[in-house]
mmCIF file of C-alpha atoms in Angstrom:
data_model
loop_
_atom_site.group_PDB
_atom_site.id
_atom_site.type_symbol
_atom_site.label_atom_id
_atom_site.label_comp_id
_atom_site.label_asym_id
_atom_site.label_seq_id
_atom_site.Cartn_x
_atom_site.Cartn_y
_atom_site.Cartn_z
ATOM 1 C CA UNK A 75 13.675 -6.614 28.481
ATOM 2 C CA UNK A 76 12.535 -3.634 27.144
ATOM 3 C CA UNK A 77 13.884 0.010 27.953
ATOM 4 C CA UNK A 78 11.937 2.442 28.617
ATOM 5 C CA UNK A 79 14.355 5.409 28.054
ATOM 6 C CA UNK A 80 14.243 4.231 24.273
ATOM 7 C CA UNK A 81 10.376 4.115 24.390
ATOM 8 C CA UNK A 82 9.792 6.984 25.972
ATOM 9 C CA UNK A 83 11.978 8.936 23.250
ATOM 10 C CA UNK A 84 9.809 7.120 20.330
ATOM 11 C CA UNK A 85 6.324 7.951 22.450
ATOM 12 C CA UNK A 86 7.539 11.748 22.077
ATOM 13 C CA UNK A 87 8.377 12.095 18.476
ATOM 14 C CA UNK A 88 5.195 10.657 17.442
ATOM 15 C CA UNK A 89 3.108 12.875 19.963
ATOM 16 C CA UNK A 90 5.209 15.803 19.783
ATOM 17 C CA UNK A 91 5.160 15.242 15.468
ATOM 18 C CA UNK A 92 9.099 15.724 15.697
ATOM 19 C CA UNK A 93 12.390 15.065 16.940
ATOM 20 C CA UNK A 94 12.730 18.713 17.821
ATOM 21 C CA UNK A 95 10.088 19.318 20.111
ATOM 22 C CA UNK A 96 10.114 15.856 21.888
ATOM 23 C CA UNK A 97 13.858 16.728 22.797
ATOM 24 C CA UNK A 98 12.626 19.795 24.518
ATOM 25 C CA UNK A 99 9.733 17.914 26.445
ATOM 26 C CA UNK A 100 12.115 15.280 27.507
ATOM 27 C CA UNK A 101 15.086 17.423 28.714
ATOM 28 C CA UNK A 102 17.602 15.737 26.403
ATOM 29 C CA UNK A 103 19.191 17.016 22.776
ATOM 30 C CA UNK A 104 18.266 16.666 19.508
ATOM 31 C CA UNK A 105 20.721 14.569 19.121
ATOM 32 C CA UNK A 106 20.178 12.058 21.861
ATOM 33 C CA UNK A 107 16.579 11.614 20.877
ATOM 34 C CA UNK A 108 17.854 10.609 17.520
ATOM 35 C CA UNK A 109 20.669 8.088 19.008
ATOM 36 C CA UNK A 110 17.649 6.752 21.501
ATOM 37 C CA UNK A 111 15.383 6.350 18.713
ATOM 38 C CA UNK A 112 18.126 4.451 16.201
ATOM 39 C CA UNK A 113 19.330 2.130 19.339
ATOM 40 C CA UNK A 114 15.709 1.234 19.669
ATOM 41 C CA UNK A 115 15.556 0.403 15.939
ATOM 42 C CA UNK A 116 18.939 -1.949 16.551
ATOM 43 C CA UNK A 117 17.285 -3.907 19.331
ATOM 44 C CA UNK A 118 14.246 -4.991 17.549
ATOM 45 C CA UNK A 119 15.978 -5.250 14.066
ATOM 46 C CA UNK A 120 13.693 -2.871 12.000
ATOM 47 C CA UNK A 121 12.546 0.362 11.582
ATOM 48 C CA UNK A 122 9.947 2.183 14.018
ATOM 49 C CA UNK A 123 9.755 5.498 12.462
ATOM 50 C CA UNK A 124 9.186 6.461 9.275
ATOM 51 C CA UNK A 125 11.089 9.793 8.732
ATOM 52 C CA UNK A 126 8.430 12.174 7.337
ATOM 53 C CA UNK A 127 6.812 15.467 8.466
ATOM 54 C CA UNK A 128 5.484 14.239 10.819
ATOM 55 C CA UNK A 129 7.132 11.205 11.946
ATOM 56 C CA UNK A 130 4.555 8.561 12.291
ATOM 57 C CA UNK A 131 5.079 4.807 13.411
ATOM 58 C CA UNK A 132 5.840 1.623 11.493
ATOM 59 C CA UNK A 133 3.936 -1.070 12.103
ATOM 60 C CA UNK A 134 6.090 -2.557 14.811
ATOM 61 C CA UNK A 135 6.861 1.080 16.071
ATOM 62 C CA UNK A 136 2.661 1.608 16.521
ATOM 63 C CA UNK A 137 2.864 -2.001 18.630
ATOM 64 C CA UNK A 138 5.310 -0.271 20.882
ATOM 65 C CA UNK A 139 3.213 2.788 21.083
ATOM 66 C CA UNK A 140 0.271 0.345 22.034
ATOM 67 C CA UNK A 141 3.058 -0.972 24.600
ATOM 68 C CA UNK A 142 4.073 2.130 26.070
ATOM 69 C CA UNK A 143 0.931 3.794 26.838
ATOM 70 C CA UNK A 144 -0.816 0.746 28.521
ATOM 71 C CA UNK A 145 2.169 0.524 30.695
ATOM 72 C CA UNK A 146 2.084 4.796 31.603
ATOM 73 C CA UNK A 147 -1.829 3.478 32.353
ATOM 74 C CA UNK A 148 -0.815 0.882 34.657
ATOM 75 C CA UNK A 149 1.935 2.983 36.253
ATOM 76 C CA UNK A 150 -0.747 5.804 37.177
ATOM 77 C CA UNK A 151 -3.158 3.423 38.925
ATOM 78 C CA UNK A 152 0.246 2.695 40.916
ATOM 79 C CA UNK A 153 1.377 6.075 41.552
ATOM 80 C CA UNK A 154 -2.169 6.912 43.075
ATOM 81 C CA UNK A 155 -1.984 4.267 45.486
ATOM 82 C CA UNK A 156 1.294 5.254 46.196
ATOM 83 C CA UNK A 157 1.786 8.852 45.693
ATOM 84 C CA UNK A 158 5.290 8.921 46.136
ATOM 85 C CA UNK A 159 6.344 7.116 43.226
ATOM 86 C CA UNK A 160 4.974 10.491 41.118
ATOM 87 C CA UNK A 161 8.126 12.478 41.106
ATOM 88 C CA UNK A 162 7.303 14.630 37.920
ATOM 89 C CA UNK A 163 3.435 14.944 38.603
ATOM 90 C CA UNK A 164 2.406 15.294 35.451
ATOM 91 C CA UNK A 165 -0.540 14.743 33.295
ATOM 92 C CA UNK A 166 -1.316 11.670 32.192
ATOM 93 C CA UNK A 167 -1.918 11.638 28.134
ATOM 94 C CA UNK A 168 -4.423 9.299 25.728
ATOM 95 C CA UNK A 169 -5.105 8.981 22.480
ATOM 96 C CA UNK A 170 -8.502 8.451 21.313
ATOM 97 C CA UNK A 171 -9.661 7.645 17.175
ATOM 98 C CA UNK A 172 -13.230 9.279 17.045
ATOM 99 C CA UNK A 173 -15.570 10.269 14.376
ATOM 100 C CA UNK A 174 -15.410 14.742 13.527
ATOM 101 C CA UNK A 175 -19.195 14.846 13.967
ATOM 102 C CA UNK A 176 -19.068 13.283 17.685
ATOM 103 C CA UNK A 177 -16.132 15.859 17.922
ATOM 104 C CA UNK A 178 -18.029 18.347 16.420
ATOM 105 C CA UNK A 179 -21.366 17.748 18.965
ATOM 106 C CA UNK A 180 -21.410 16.311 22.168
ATOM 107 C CA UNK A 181 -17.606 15.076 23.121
ATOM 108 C CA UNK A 182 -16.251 17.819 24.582
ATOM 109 C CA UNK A 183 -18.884 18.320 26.687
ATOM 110 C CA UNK A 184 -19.222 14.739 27.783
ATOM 111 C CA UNK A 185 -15.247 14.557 28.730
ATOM 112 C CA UNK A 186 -14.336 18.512 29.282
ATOM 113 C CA UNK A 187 -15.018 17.984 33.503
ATOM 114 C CA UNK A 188 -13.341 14.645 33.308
ATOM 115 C CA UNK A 189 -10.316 15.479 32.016
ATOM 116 C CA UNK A 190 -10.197 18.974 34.555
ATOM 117 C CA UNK A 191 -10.609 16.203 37.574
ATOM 118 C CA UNK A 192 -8.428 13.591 36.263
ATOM 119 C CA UNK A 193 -5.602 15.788 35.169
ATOM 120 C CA UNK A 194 -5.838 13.952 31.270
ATOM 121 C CA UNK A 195 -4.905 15.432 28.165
ATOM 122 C CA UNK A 196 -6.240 13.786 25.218
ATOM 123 C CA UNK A 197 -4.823 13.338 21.499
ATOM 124 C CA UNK A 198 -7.586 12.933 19.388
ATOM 125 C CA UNK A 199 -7.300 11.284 15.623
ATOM 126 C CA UNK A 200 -10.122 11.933 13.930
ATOM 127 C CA UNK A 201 -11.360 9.292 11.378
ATOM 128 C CA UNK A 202 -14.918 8.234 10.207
ATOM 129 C CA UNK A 203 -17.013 6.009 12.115
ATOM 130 C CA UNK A 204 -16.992 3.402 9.872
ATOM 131 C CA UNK A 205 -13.128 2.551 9.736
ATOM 132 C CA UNK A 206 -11.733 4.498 13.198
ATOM 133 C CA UNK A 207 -11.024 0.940 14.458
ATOM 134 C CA UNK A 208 -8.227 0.217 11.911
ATOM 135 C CA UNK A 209 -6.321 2.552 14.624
ATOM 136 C CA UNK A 210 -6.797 0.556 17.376
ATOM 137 C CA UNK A 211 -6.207 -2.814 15.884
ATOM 138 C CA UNK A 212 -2.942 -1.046 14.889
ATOM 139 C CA UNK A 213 -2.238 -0.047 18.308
ATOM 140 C CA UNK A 214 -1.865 3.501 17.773
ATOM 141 C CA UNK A 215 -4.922 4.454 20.261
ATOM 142 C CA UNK A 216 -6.278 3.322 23.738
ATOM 143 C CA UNK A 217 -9.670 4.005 22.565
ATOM 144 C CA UNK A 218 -11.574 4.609 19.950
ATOM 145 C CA UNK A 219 -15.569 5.852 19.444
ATOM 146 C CA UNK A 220 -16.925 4.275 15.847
ATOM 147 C CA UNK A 221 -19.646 2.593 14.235
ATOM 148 C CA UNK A 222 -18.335 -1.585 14.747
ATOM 149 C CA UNK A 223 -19.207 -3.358 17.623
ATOM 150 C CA UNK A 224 -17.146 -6.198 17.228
ATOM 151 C CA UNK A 225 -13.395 -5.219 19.247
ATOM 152 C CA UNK A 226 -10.185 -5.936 18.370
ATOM 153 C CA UNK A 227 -8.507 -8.690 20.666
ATOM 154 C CA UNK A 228 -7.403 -7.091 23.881
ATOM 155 C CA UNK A 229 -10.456 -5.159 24.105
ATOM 156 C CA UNK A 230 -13.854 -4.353 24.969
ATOM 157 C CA UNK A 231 -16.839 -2.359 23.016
ATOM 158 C CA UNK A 232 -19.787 -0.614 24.656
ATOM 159 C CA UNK A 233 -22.804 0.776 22.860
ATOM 160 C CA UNK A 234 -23.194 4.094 23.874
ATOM 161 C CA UNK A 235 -26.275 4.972 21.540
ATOM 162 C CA UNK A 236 -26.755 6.444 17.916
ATOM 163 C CA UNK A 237 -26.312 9.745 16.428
ATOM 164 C CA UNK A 238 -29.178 10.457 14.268
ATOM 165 C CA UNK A 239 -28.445 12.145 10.875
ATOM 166 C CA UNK A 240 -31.429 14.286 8.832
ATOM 167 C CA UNK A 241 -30.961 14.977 5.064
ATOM 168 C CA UNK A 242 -30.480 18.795 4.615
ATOM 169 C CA UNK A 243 -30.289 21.005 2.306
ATOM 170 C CA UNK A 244 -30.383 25.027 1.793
ATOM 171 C CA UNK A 245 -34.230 26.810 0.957
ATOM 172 C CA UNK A 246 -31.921 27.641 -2.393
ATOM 173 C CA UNK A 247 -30.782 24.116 -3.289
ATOM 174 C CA UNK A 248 -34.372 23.013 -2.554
ATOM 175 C CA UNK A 249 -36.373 25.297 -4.640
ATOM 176 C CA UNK A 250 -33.637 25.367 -7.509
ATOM 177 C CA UNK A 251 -33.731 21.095 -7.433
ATOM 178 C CA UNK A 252 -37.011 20.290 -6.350
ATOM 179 C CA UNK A 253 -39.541 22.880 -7.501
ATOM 180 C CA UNK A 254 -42.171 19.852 -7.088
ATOM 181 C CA UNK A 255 -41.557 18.276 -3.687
ATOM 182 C CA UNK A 256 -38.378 16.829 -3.260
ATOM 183 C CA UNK A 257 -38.757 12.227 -4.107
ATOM 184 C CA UNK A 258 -36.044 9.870 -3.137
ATOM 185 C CA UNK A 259 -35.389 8.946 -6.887
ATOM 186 C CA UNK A 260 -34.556 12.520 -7.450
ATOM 187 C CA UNK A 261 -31.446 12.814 -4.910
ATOM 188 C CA UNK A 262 -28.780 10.695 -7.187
ATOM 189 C CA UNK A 263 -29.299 13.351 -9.529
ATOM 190 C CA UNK A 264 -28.904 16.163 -7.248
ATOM 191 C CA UNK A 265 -25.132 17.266 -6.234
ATOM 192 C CA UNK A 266 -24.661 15.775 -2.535
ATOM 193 C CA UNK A 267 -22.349 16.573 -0.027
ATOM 194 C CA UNK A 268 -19.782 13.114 1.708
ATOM 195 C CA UNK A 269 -17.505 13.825 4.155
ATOM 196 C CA UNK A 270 -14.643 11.536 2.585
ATOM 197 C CA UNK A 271 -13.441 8.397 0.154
ATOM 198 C CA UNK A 272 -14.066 5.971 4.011
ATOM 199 C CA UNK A 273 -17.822 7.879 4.246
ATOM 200 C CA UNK A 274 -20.542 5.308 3.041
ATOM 201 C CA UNK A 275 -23.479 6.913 4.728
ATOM 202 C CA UNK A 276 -25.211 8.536 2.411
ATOM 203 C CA UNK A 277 -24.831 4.992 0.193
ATOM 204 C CA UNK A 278 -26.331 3.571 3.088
ATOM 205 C CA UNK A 279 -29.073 6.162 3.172
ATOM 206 C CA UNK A 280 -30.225 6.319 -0.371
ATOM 207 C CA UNK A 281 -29.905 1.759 -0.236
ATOM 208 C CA UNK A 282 -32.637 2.284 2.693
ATOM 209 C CA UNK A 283 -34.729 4.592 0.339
ATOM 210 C CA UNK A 284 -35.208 2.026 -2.229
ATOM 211 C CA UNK A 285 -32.390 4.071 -4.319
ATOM 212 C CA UNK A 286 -29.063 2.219 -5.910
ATOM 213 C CA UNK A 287 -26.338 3.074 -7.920
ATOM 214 C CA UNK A 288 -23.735 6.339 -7.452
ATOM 215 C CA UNK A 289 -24.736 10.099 -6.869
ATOM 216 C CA UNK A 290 -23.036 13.351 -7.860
ATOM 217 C CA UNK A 291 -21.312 14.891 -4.881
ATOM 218 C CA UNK A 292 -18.415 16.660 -3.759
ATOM 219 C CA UNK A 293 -16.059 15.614 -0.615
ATOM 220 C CA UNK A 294 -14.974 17.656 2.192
ATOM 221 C CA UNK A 295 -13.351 16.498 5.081
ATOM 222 C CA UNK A 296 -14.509 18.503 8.309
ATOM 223 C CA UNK A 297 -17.865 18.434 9.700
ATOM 224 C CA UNK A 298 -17.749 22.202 10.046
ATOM 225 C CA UNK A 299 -16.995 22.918 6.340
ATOM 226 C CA UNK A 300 -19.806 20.494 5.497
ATOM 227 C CA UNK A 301 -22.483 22.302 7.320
ATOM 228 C CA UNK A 302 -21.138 25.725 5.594
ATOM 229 C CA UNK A 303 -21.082 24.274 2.287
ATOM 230 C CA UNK A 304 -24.882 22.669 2.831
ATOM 231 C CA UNK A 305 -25.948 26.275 4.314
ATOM 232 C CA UNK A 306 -24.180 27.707 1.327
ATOM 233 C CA UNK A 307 -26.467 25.401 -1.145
ATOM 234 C CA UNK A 308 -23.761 23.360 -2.831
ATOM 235 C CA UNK A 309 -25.440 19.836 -2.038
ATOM 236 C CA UNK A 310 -27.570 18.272 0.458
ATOM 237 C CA UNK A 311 -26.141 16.501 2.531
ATOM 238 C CA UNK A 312 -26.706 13.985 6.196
ATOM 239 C CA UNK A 313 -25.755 15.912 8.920
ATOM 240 C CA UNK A 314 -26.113 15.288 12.592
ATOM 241 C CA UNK A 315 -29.003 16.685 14.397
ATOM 242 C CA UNK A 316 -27.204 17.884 17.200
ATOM 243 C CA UNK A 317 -25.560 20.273 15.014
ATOM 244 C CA UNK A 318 -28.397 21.865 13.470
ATOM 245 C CA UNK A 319 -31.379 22.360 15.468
ATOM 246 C CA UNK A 320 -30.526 26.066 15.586
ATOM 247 C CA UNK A 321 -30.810 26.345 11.790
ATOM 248 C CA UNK A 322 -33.695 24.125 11.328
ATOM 249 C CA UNK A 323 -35.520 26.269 13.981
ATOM 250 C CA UNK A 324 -34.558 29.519 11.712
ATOM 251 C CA UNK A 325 -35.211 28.359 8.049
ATOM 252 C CA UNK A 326 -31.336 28.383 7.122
ATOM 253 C CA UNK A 327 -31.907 24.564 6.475
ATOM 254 C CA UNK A 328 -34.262 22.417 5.822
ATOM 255 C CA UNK A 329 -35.340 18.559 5.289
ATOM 256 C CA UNK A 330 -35.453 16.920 2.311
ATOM 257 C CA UNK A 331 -37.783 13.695 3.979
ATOM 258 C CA UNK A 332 -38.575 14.605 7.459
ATOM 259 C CA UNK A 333 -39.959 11.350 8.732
ATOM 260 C CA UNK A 334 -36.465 9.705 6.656
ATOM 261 C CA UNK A 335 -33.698 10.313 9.354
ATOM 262 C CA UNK A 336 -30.990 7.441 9.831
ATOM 263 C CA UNK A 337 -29.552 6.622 12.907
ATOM 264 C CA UNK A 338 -25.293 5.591 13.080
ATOM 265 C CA UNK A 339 -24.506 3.279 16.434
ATOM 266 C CA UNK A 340 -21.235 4.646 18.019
ATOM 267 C CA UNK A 341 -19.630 1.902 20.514
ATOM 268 C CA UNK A 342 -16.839 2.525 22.893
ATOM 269 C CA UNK A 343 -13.631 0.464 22.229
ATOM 270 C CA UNK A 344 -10.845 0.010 25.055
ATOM 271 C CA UNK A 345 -7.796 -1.547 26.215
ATOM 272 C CA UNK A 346 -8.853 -4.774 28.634
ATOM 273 C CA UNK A 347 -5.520 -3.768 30.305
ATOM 274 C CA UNK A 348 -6.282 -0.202 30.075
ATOM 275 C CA UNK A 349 -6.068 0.341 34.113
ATOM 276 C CA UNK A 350 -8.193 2.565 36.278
ATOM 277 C CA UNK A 351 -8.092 6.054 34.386
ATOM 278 C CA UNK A 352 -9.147 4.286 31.125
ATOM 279 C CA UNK A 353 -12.077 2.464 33.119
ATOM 280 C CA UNK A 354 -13.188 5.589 34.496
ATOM 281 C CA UNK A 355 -13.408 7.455 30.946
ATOM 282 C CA UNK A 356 -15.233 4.709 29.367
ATOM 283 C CA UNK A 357 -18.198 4.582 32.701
ATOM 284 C CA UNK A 358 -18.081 8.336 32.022
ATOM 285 C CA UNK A 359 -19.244 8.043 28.578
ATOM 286 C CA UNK A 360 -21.776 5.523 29.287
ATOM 287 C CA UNK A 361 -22.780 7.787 31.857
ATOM 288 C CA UNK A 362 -23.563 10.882 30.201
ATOM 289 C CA UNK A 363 -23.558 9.444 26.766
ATOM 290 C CA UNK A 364 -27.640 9.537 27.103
ATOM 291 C CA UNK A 365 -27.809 13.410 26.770
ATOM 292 C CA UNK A 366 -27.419 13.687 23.281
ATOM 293 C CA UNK A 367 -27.337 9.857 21.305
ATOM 294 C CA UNK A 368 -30.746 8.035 20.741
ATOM 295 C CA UNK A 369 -31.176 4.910 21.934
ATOM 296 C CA UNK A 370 -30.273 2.277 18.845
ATOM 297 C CA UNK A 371 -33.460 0.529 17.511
#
């Protein structure tokens, strides 16, 4: 059988990112969050915690993660039918792999009055849309928004639409690299802009242009920087329409090929055995999803 005391003390290191801090949210000493944490590692016979700054799981310690927050899920859609069992009354926490441009768009709005009613607080790991899912086959999330629509075992995927990206660049960039009209053979020889090493989409972009081979770019890993370093006239880059209409509308950007936009699915992946709150989020999504994702060709 497991215990939950010695769970509960490896839930709060990782969330808290320290042994420190997840003593203080869980009443106890520094001390006794360490003993917890090593007893745990004695019953299963191997590490859960690699000691770093932050402490993140092992592989068995992300399995118990998975473990422990299905089971908080479970325990809520109990406490609500009986509201006596809630002693502490306190929020109920997920944590949710998702792309930075969704982030950086339309997810706050879509969950911000959800998570007021529901009394949620969310952890959010940000990864790109291509690989996100690697968390939640790991068991490190409850859900997670990317690009595959195939889930992990134990769960479920939902298409909730497509983002649609437009290739950008600054007035600058375009009159200093295309004094002629800008043609898709030109843009491997034009400095681009990728988000990271895991970000394939402008590959994918150029392949649908008729274009192979590598490209000159730089890498930068947020979704705001990107759009500062594209207004800035570094590279051109795919960004997400949401994020730009106000600088299309005032020159800041422009296209490179208008009618050439490409459009990224996003599905919904979660827990089978995710119980009512997760249920709720993911009809939520679906829900209001509509506002600002195209519908997927």
């Amino acid at each position: 059988m497991f215990d939950y005391k010695l769970l509960s003390a490896l839930a709060a290191v990782v969330e808290q990112a320290g042994f420190e801090r997840a003593a203080q949210v869980l009443g106890l000493s520094q001390s006794a969050i360490s003993q917890r944490i090593k007893l745990l590692e004695a019953r299963v016979g191997q590490p859960v915690l690699v000691r770093g700054t932050p402490p993140s799981p092992t592989e068995i310690g992300r399995r118990l993660l998975n473990h422990v927050q299905q089971v908080r899920l479970l325990e809520r859609d109990l406490q609500t039918l009986v509201p006596a069992l809630d002693e502490e009354g306190l929020p109920e926490r997920l944590r949710i792999a998702l792309n930075a441009d969704s982030l950086a768009t339309w997810w706050a709005e879509a969950v911000g009055d959800f998570c007021a009613e529901q009394h949620l607080l969310l952890d959010l790991i940000v990864e790109d849309q291509t690989v996100g899912l690697k968390r939640m086959r790991a068991g490190e999330v409850a859900g997670c928004l990317c690009a595959s629509e195939r889930p992990v075992a134990g769960a479920r995927s939902v298409l909730l639409g497509a983002m649609r990206y437009r290739a950008l660049a600054s007035p600058a960039f375009i009159e200093r690299h295309f004094p002629d009209g800008v043609r898709a053979e030109q843009l491997p020889r034009t400095p681009a802009l990728v988000f990271g090493p895991d970000d394939f989409l402008q590959h994918r972009y150029l392949a649908s242009l008729g274009v192979d081979g590598g490209f000159e770019h730089h890498l930068c890993p947020s979704s705001e920087g990107f759009l500062r370093l594209t207004e800035a006239g570094l590279g051109w880059g795919l960004v997400p329409e949401l994020q730009v209409r106000e600088q299309l509308e005032r020159g800041v950007l422009r296209e490179l090929l208008p009618d050439k936009p490409i459009d990224v699915p996003l599905y919904w992946h979660h827990w089978r055995n995710g119980g009512q709150l997760l249920g709720l989020l993911t009809e939520q999504l679906v829900r209001s999803s509509a506002q600002w994702l195209v519908p997927l060709d």
